[in-house]
PDB file of C-alpha atoms in Angstrom:
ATOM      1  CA  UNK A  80       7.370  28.538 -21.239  1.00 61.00           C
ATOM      2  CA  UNK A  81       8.018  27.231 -17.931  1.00 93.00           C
ATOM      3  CA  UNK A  82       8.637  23.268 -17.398  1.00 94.00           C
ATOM      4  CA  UNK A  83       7.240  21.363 -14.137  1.00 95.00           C
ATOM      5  CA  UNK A  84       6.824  18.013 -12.160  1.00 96.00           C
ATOM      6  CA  UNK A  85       3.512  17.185 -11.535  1.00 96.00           C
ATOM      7  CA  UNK A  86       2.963  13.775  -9.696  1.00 95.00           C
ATOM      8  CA  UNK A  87      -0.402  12.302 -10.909  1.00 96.00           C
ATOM      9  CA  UNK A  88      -1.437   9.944  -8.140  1.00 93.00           C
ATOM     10  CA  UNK A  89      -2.967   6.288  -9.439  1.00 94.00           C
ATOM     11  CA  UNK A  90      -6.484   6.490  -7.248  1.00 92.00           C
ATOM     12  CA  UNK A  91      -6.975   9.755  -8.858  1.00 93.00           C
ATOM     13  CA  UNK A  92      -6.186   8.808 -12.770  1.00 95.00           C
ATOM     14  CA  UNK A  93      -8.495   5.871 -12.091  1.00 94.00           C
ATOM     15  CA  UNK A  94     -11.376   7.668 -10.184  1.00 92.00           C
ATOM     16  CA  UNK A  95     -11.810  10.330 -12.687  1.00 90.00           C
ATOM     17  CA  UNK A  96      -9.217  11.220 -14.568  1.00 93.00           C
ATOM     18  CA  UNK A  97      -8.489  10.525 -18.068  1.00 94.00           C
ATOM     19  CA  UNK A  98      -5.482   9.296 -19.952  1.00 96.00           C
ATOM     20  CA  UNK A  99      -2.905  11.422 -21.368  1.00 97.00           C
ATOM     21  CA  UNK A 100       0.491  10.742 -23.665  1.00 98.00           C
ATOM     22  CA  UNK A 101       3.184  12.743 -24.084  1.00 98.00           C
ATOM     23  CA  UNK A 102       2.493  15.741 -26.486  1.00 97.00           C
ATOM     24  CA  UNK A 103      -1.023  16.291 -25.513  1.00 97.00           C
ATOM     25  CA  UNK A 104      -2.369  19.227 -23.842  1.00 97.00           C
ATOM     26  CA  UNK A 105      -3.735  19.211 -20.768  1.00 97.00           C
ATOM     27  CA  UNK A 106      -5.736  20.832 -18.298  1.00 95.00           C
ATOM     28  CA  UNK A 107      -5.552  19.935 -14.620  1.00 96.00           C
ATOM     29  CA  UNK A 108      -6.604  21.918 -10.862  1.00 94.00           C
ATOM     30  CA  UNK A 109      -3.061  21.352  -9.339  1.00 94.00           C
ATOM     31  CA  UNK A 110      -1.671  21.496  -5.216  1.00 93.00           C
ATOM     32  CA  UNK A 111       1.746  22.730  -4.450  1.00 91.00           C
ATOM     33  CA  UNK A 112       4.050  19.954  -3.223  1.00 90.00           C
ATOM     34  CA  UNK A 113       4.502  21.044   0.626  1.00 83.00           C
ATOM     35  CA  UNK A 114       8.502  20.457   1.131  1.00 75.00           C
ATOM     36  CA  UNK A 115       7.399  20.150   4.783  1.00 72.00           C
ATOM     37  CA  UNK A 116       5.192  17.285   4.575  1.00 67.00           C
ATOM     38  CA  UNK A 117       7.080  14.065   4.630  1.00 56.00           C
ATOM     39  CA  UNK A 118       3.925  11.673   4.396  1.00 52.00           C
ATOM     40  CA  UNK A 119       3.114  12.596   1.122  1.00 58.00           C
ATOM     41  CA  UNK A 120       5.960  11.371  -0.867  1.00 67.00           C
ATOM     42  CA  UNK A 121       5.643  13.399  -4.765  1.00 73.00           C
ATOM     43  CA  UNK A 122       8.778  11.654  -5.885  1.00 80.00           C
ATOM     44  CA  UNK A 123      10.427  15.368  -6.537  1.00 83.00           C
ATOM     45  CA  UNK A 124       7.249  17.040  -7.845  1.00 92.00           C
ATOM     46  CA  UNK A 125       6.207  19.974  -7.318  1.00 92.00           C
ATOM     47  CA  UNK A 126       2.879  19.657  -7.910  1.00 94.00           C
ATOM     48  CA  UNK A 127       0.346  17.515  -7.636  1.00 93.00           C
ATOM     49  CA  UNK A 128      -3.502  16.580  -9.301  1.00 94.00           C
ATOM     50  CA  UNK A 129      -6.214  16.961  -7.311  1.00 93.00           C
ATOM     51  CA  UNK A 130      -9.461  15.622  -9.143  1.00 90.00           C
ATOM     52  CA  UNK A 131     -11.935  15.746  -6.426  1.00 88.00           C
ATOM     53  CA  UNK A 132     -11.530  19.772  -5.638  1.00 82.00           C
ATOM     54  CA  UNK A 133      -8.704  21.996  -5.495  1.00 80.00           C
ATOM     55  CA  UNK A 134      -8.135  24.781  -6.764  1.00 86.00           C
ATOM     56  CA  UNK A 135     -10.631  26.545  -8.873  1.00 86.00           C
ATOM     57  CA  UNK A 136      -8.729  27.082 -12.131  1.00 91.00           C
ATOM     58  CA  UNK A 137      -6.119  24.767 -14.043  1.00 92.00           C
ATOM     59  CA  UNK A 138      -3.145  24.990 -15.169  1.00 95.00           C
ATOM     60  CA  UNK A 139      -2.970  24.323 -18.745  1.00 96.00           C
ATOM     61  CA  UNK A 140       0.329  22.579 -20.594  1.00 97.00           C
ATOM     62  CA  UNK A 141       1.941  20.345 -22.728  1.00 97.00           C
ATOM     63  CA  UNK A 142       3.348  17.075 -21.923  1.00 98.00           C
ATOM     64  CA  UNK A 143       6.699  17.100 -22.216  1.00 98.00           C
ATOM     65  CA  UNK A 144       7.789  13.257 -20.610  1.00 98.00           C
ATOM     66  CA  UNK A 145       5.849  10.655 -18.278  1.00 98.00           C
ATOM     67  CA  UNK A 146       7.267   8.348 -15.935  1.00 97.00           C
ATOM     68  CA  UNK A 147       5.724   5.416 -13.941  1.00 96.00           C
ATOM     69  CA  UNK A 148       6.545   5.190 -10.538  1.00 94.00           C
ATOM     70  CA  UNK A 149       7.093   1.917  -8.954  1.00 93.00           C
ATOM     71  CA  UNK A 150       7.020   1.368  -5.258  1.00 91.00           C
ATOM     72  CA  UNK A 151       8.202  -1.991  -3.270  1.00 91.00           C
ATOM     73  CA  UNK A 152       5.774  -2.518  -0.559  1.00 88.00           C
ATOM     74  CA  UNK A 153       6.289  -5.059   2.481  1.00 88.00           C
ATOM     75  CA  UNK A 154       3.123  -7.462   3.064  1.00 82.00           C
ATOM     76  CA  UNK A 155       2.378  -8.749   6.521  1.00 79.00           C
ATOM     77  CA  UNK A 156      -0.698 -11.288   6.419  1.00 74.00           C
ATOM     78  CA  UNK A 157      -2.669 -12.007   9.436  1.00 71.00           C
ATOM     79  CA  UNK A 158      -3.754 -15.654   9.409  1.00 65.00           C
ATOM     80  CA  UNK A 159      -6.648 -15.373  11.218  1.00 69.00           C
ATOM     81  CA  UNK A 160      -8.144 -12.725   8.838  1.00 66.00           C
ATOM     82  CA  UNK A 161      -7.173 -14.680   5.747  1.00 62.00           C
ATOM     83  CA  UNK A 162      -8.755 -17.797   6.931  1.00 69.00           C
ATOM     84  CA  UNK A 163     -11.952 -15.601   7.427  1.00 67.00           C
ATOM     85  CA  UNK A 164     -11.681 -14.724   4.209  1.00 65.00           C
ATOM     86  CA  UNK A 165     -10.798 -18.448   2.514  1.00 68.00           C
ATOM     87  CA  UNK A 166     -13.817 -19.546   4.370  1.00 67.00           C
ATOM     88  CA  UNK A 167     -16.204 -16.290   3.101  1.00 67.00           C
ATOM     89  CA  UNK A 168     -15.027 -17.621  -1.089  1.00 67.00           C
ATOM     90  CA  UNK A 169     -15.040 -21.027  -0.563  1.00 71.00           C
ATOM     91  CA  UNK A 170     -17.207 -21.832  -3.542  1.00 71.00           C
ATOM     92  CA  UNK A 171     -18.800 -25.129  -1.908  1.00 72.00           C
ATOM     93  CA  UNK A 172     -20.000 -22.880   0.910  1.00 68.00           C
ATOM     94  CA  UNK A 173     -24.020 -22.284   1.548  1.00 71.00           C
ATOM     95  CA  UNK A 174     -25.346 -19.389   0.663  1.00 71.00           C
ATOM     96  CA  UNK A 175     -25.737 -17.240   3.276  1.00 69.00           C
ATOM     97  CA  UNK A 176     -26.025 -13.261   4.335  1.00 65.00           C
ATOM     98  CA  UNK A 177     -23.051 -10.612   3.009  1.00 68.00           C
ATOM     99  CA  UNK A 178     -20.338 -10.225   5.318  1.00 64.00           C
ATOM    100  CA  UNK A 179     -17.496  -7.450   5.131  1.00 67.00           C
ATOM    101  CA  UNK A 180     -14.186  -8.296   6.258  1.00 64.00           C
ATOM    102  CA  UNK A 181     -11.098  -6.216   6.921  1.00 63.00           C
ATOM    103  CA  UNK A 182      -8.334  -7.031   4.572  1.00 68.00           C
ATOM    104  CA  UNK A 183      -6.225  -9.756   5.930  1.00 65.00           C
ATOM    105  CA  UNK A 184      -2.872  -7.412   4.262  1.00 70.00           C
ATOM    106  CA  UNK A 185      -0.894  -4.540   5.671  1.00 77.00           C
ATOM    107  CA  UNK A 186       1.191  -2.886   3.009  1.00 80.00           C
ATOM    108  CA  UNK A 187       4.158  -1.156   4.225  1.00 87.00           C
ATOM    109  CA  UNK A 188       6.240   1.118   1.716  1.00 86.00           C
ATOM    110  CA  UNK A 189       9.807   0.193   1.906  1.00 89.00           C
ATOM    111  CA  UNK A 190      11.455   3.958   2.068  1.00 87.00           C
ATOM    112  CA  UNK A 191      13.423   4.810  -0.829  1.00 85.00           C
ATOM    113  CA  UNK A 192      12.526   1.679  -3.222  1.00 88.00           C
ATOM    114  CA  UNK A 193      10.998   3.294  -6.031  1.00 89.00           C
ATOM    115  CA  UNK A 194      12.319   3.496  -9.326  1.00 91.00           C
ATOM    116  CA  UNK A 195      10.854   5.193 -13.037  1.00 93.00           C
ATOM    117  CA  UNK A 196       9.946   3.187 -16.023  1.00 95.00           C
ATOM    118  CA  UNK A 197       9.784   5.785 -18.926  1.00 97.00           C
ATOM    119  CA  UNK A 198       6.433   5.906 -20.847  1.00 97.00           C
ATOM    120  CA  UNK A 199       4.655   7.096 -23.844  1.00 98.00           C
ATOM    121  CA  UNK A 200       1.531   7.273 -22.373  1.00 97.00           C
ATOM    122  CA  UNK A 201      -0.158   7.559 -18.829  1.00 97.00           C
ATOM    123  CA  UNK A 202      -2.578   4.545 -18.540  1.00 95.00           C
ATOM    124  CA  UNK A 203      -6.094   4.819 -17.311  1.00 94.00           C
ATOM    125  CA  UNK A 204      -5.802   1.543 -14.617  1.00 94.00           C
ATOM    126  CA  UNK A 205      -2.380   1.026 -12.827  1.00 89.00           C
ATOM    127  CA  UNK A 206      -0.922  -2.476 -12.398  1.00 80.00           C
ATOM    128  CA  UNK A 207       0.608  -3.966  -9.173  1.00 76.00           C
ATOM    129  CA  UNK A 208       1.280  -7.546  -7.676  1.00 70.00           C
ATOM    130  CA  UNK A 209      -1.467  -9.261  -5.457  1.00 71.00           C
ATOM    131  CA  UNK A 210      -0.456  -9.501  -1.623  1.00 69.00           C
ATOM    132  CA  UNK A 211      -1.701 -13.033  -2.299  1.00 66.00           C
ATOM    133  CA  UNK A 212      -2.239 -15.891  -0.024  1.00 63.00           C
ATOM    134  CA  UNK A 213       0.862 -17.304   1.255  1.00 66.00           C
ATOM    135  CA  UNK A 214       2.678 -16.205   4.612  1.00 65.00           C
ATOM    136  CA  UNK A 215       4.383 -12.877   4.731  1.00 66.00           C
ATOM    137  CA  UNK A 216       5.956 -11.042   5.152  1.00 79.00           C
ATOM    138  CA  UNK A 217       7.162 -10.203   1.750  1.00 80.00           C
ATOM    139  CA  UNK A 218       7.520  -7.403  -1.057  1.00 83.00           C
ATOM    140  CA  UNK A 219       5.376  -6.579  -3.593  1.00 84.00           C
ATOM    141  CA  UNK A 220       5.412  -3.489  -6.376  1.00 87.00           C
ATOM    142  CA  UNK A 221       2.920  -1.581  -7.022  1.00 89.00           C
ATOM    143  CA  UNK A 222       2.237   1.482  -9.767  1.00 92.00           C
ATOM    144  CA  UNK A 223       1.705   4.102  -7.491  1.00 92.00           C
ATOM    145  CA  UNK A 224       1.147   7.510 -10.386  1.00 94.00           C
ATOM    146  CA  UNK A 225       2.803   8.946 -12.907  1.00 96.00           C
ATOM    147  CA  UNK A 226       5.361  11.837 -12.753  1.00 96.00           C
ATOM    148  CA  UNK A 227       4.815  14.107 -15.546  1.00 97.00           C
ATOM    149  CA  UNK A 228       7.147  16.599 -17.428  1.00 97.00           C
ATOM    150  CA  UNK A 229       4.364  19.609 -18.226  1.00 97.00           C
ATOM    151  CA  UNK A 230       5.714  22.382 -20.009  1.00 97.00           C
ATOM    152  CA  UNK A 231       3.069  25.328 -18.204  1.00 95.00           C
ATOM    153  CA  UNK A 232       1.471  27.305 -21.406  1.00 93.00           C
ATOM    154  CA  UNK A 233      -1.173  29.299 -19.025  1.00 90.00           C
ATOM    155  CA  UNK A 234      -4.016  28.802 -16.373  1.00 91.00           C
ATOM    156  CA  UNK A 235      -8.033  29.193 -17.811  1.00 88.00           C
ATOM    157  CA  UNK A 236     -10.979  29.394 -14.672  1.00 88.00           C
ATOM    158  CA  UNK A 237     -12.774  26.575 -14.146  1.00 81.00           C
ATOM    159  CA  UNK A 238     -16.423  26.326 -14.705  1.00 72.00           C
ATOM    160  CA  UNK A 239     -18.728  25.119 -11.142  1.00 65.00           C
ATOM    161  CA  UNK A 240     -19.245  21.730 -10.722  1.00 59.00           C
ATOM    162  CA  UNK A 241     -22.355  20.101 -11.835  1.00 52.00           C
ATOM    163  CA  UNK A 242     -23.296  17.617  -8.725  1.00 51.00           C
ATOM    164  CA  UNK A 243     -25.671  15.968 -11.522  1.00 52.00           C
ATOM    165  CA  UNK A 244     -23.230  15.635 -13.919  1.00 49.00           C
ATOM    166  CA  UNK A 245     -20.841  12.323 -14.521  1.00 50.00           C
ATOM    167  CA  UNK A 246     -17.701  12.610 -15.686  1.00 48.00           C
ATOM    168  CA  UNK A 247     -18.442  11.406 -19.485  1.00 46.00           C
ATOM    169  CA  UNK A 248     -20.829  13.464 -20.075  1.00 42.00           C
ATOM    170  CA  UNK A 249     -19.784  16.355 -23.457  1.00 40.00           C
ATOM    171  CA  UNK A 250     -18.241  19.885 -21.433  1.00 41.00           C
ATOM    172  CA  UNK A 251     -16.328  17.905 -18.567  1.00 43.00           C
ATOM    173  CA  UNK A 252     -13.239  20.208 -18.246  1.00 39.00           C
ATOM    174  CA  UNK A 253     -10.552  17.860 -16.681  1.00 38.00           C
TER     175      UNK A 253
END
């Protein structure tokens, strides 16, 4: 039996994946880590879930450990863009037409400040601090995936996509 890290990014667990804990089996379409690429950080992975695509079989295992990965972030606030927004929720305001405004934060990761928090079980929604109001800049962390521990028992096809199907629905193969 052959033992791997896969990373398990948050976005993807909460767009469509579903929650795992250590001794289930799983089933999941997984992307080689490219050594090469140093924008996508895997944490020492060597694979990767892709949820929306990839390849068209999955690679089938056993969860073997789970890890949360926490990553400091530094906030800068622009002023101007959170007064926009202060004024667009003040409750006392009129009601008036929707407007969409850019978010008034701009997270930076802080290279190398991640640690692991050992877990029984992946969670479906990932927690992380507010940029918040105040001036900035200033760190936050954020849950940024999961680094699994999957001990590899084989690879099974994977059946075509049904664009009229949603992901609840009895036969979803994830």
């Amino acid at each position: 039996m052959a033992r791997t890290r896969v990373f398990y990014e948050d976005w993807q667990m909460e767009c469509c994946g579903t929650p795992f804990a250590v001794g289930d089996e799983v089933g999941w379409r997984l992307v080689a880590v490219d050594p090469h690429d140093h924008g996508g950080d895997r944490r020492g992975a060597e694979w990767w879930v892709e949820n929306h695509g990839g390849p068209d079989h999955e690679t089938v295992g056993r969860v073997h450990a789970i890890e949360l990965v926490h990553q400091e972030y530094v906030v800068h606030t622009d002023p101007r863009l959170r007064e926009q927004l202060d004024r667009a929720l003040d409750p006392d305001a009129e009601p008036g037409e929707t407007v969409l405004l850019p978010s008034p934060h701009r997270m930076e990761q802080v290279p190398g400040a991640w640690t692991l928090e050992p877990v029984d079980a992946c969670p479906r929604w990932f927690r992380g601090e507010e940029p918040g109001g105040g001036p900035g800049p200033r760190r936050v962390r954020r849950t940024v995936g999961a680094l699994v521990v999957l001990d590899v028992t084989g690879v099974r096809d994977v059946a075509p996509e049904d664009p009229g199907a949603t992901p609840d629905e009895p036969g979803d193969r994830r």
